[in-house]
Amino acid sequence: GAVVSQHPSRVICKSGTSVKIECRSLDFQATTMFWYRQFPKQSLMLMATSNEGSKATYEQGVEKDKFLINHASLTLSTLTVTSAHPEDSSFYICSARDWSSSYEQYFGPGTRLTVT
Amino acid sequence: GQNIDQPTEMTATEGAIVQINCTYQTSGFNGLFWYQQHAGEAPTFLSYNVLDGLEEKGRFSSFLSRSKGYSYLLLKELQMKDSASYLCAVRFNNDMRFGAGTRLTVKP
C-alpha cells in the first residue's frame, strides 16, 4: 500500500522558536496533501489543504502566517509552526491523496509537538 | 454545516459484534470513510463507501444510506486489539471532515 512518512515523529521546542514538519509520499505522487491537528481525546481538525505548486487553502480560524505550508513537489509538503507557543502543542498529522486514485487518502504517522 | 455525529464511547465483549453509527449532513456528500486510530497513532484506513449498501472486508463491514445521511461500521468477532477509536469521516466536495470518534473498549 501507499506510504506517507512524517519527520520528525516527536519534537520539543522552546516558546518563540519555529518548527518544521515534513510530510512525504514515498511511493506515489500526491497532488494534494492535507494537514490536520489533533488535541488529546479530540478528533482530527483539518488545518489546511495544499496543492502542489500553489498556495495552501487554510480553514477558518487557522492563521496562515503562523502555520506556513509549502508543497513544492508531488512528494513533499512541509508545515512550519512559527513563533510556537505552548498552546500549539498538539499531534500534527498529514495525509496525501494519490492522484491516480479517486478517493484513497493516506495518513502519515503524525508528529507530536511539545512547546515548553 | 457539515456536522458528523457518532457516539462518544462504546463497550463490547470479546467475540461479540458491535455496530458504530455515524450520521452526517448530506449537502456536498462525496464519500464516507471509516478509520481506526489507536492512542498516539495516526488513523488507519478501514473502509470507503460512496454508493448505498454494505461493503464487507473480513471482520469489518460498513454500510451507507446516502438519502438518510447514515452509515455504520460493523465489527464482528471482536478481539482485544480492536479497542481503539473509530473515526467516521465524510468527504464534502473535496474536503474530508472527521467526526469526534467513538472510543471502543473490548472487554474479556
mmCIF file of N, CA and C in Angstrom, chain A residues 43-81:
data_model
loop_
_atom_site.group_PDB
_atom_site.id
_atom_site.type_symbol
_atom_site.label_atom_id
_atom_site.label_comp_id
_atom_site.label_asym_id
_atom_site.label_seq_id
_atom_site.Cartn_x
_atom_site.Cartn_y
_atom_site.Cartn_z
ATOM 1 N N SER A 43 -11.045 14.856 17.971
ATOM 2 C CA SER A 43 -10.894 14.341 16.621
ATOM 3 C C SER A 43 -9.910 15.180 15.822
ATOM 4 N N LEU A 44 -9.641 14.719 14.630
ATOM 5 C CA LEU A 44 -8.734 15.452 13.755
ATOM 6 C C LEU A 44 -9.441 16.704 13.225
ATOM 7 N N MET A 45 -8.726 17.790 13.258
ATOM 8 C CA MET A 45 -9.255 19.038 12.723
ATOM 9 C C MET A 45 -8.411 19.435 11.523
ATOM 10 N N LEU A 46 -9.070 19.588 10.385
ATOM 11 C CA LEU A 46 -8.352 19.986 9.179
ATOM 12 C C LEU A 46 -7.836 21.410 9.338
ATOM 13 N N MET A 47 -6.551 21.573 9.098
ATOM 14 C CA MET A 47 -5.953 22.903 9.189
ATOM 15 C C MET A 47 -5.881 23.555 7.812
ATOM 16 N N ALA A 48 -5.400 22.769 6.842
ATOM 17 C CA ALA A 48 -5.197 23.351 5.521
ATOM 18 C C ALA A 48 -5.061 22.250 4.493
ATOM 19 N N THR A 49 -5.349 22.631 3.274
ATOM 20 C CA THR A 49 -5.194 21.744 2.117
ATOM 21 C C THR A 49 -4.159 22.365 1.207
ATOM 22 N N SER A 50 -3.171 21.574 0.817
ATOM 23 C CA SER A 50 -2.149 22.135 -0.059
ATOM 24 C C SER A 50 -2.095 21.358 -1.362
ATOM 25 N N ASN A 51 -2.016 22.100 -2.428
ATOM 26 C CA ASN A 51 -1.880 21.529 -3.753
ATOM 27 C C ASN A 51 -0.499 21.858 -4.297
ATOM 28 N N GLU A 52 0.106 20.889 -4.926
ATOM 29 C CA GLU A 52 1.462 21.052 -5.433
ATOM 30 C C GLU A 52 1.569 22.264 -6.339
ATOM 31 N N GLY A 53 2.504 23.130 -6.010
ATOM 32 C CA GLY A 53 2.787 24.288 -6.836
ATOM 33 C C GLY A 53 1.885 25.480 -6.628
ATOM 34 N N SER A 54 0.971 25.393 -5.683
ATOM 35 C CA SER A 54 0.099 26.541 -5.440
ATOM 36 C C SER A 54 -0.019 26.816 -3.947
ATOM 37 N N LYS A 55 -0.654 27.914 -3.619
ATOM 38 C CA LYS A 55 -0.797 28.293 -2.211
ATOM 39 C C LYS A 55 -1.788 27.377 -1.508
ATOM 40 N N ALA A 56 -1.537 27.162 -0.234
ATOM 41 C CA ALA A 56 -2.428 26.315 0.551
ATOM 42 C C ALA A 56 -3.736 27.025 0.848
ATOM 43 N N THR A 57 -4.774 26.261 1.023
ATOM 44 C CA THR A 57 -6.074 26.781 1.432
ATOM 45 C C THR A 57 -6.259 26.472 2.907
ATOM 46 N N TYR A 58 -6.404 27.511 3.706
ATOM 47 C CA TYR A 58 -6.498 27.349 5.148
ATOM 48 C C TYR A 58 -7.951 27.328 5.611
ATOM 49 N N GLU A 59 -8.183 26.544 6.630
ATOM 50 C CA GLU A 59 -9.509 26.502 7.241
ATOM 51 C C GLU A 59 -9.727 27.764 8.077
ATOM 52 N N GLN A 60 -10.972 28.069 8.268
ATOM 53 C CA GLN A 60 -11.333 29.239 9.061
ATOM 54 C C GLN A 60 -10.750 29.105 10.459
ATOM 55 N N GLY A 61 -10.116 30.169 10.909
ATOM 56 C CA GLY A 61 -9.560 30.170 12.257
ATOM 57 C C GLY A 61 -8.114 29.718 12.322
ATOM 58 N N VAL A 62 -7.553 29.249 11.224
ATOM 59 C CA VAL A 62 -6.147 28.829 11.190
ATOM 60 C C VAL A 62 -5.328 29.964 10.608
ATOM 61 N N GLU A 63 -4.343 30.432 11.363
ATOM 62 C CA GLU A 63 -3.541 31.578 10.932
ATOM 63 C C GLU A 63 -2.506 31.144 9.902
ATOM 64 N N LYS A 64 -2.643 31.632 8.700
ATOM 65 C CA LYS A 64 -1.717 31.213 7.640
ATOM 66 C C LYS A 64 -0.316 31.775 7.829
ATOM 67 N N ASP A 65 -0.192 32.880 8.542
ATOM 68 C CA ASP A 65 1.145 33.434 8.789
ATOM 69 C C ASP A 65 1.857 32.700 9.907
ATOM 70 N N LYS A 66 1.106 31.951 10.687
ATOM 71 C CA LYS A 66 1.704 31.191 11.785
ATOM 72 C C LYS A 66 2.018 29.762 11.353
ATOM 73 N N PHE A 67 1.157 29.211 10.544
ATOM 74 C CA PHE A 67 1.331 27.837 10.063
ATOM 75 C C PHE A 67 1.619 27.910 8.566
ATOM 76 N N LEU A 68 2.905 27.934 8.251
ATOM 77 C CA LEU A 68 3.334 28.086 6.867
ATOM 78 C C LEU A 68 3.397 26.720 6.191
ATOM 79 N N ILE A 69 2.720 26.612 5.070
ATOM 80 C CA ILE A 69 2.693 25.352 4.347
ATOM 81 C C ILE A 69 3.292 25.541 2.968
ATOM 82 N N ASN A 70 4.182 24.627 2.621
ATOM 83 C CA ASN A 70 4.817 24.641 1.317
ATOM 84 C C ASN A 70 4.687 23.261 0.689
ATOM 85 N N HIS A 71 4.215 23.215 -0.537
ATOM 86 C CA HIS A 71 4.033 21.934 -1.240
ATOM 87 C C HIS A 71 4.772 22.059 -2.563
ATOM 88 N N ALA A 72 6.086 21.966 -2.473
ATOM 89 C CA ALA A 72 6.934 22.299 -3.611
ATOM 90 C C ALA A 72 7.045 21.194 -4.639
ATOM 91 N N SER A 73 6.745 19.971 -4.239
ATOM 92 C CA SER A 73 6.858 18.867 -5.191
ATOM 93 C C SER A 73 5.706 17.898 -4.973
ATOM 94 N N LEU A 74 5.596 16.931 -5.857
ATOM 95 C CA LEU A 74 4.494 15.972 -5.779
ATOM 96 C C LEU A 74 4.665 14.955 -4.650
ATOM 97 N N THR A 75 5.802 15.013 -3.971
ATOM 98 C CA THR A 75 6.021 14.048 -2.902
ATOM 99 C C THR A 75 6.363 14.689 -1.562
ATOM 100 N N LEU A 76 6.367 16.005 -1.485
ATOM 101 C CA LEU A 76 6.781 16.654 -0.243
ATOM 102 C C LEU A 76 5.948 17.878 0.061
ATOM 103 N N SER A 77 5.447 17.921 1.291
ATOM 104 C CA SER A 77 4.807 19.125 1.806
ATOM 105 C C SER A 77 5.395 19.392 3.187
ATOM 106 N N THR A 78 5.575 20.655 3.517
ATOM 107 C CA THR A 78 6.110 20.994 4.838
ATOM 108 C C THR A 78 5.164 21.941 5.555
ATOM 109 N N LEU A 79 5.098 21.768 6.858
ATOM 110 C CA LEU A 79 4.338 22.661 7.733
ATOM 111 C C LEU A 79 5.327 23.278 8.704
ATOM 112 N N THR A 80 5.409 24.584 8.726
ATOM 113 C CA THR A 80 6.279 25.273 9.676
ATOM 114 C C THR A 80 5.421 26.024 10.680
ATOM 115 N N VAL A 81 5.594 25.676 11.941
ATOM 116 C CA VAL A 81 4.914 26.379 13.022
ATOM 117 C C VAL A 81 5.851 27.491 13.469
#
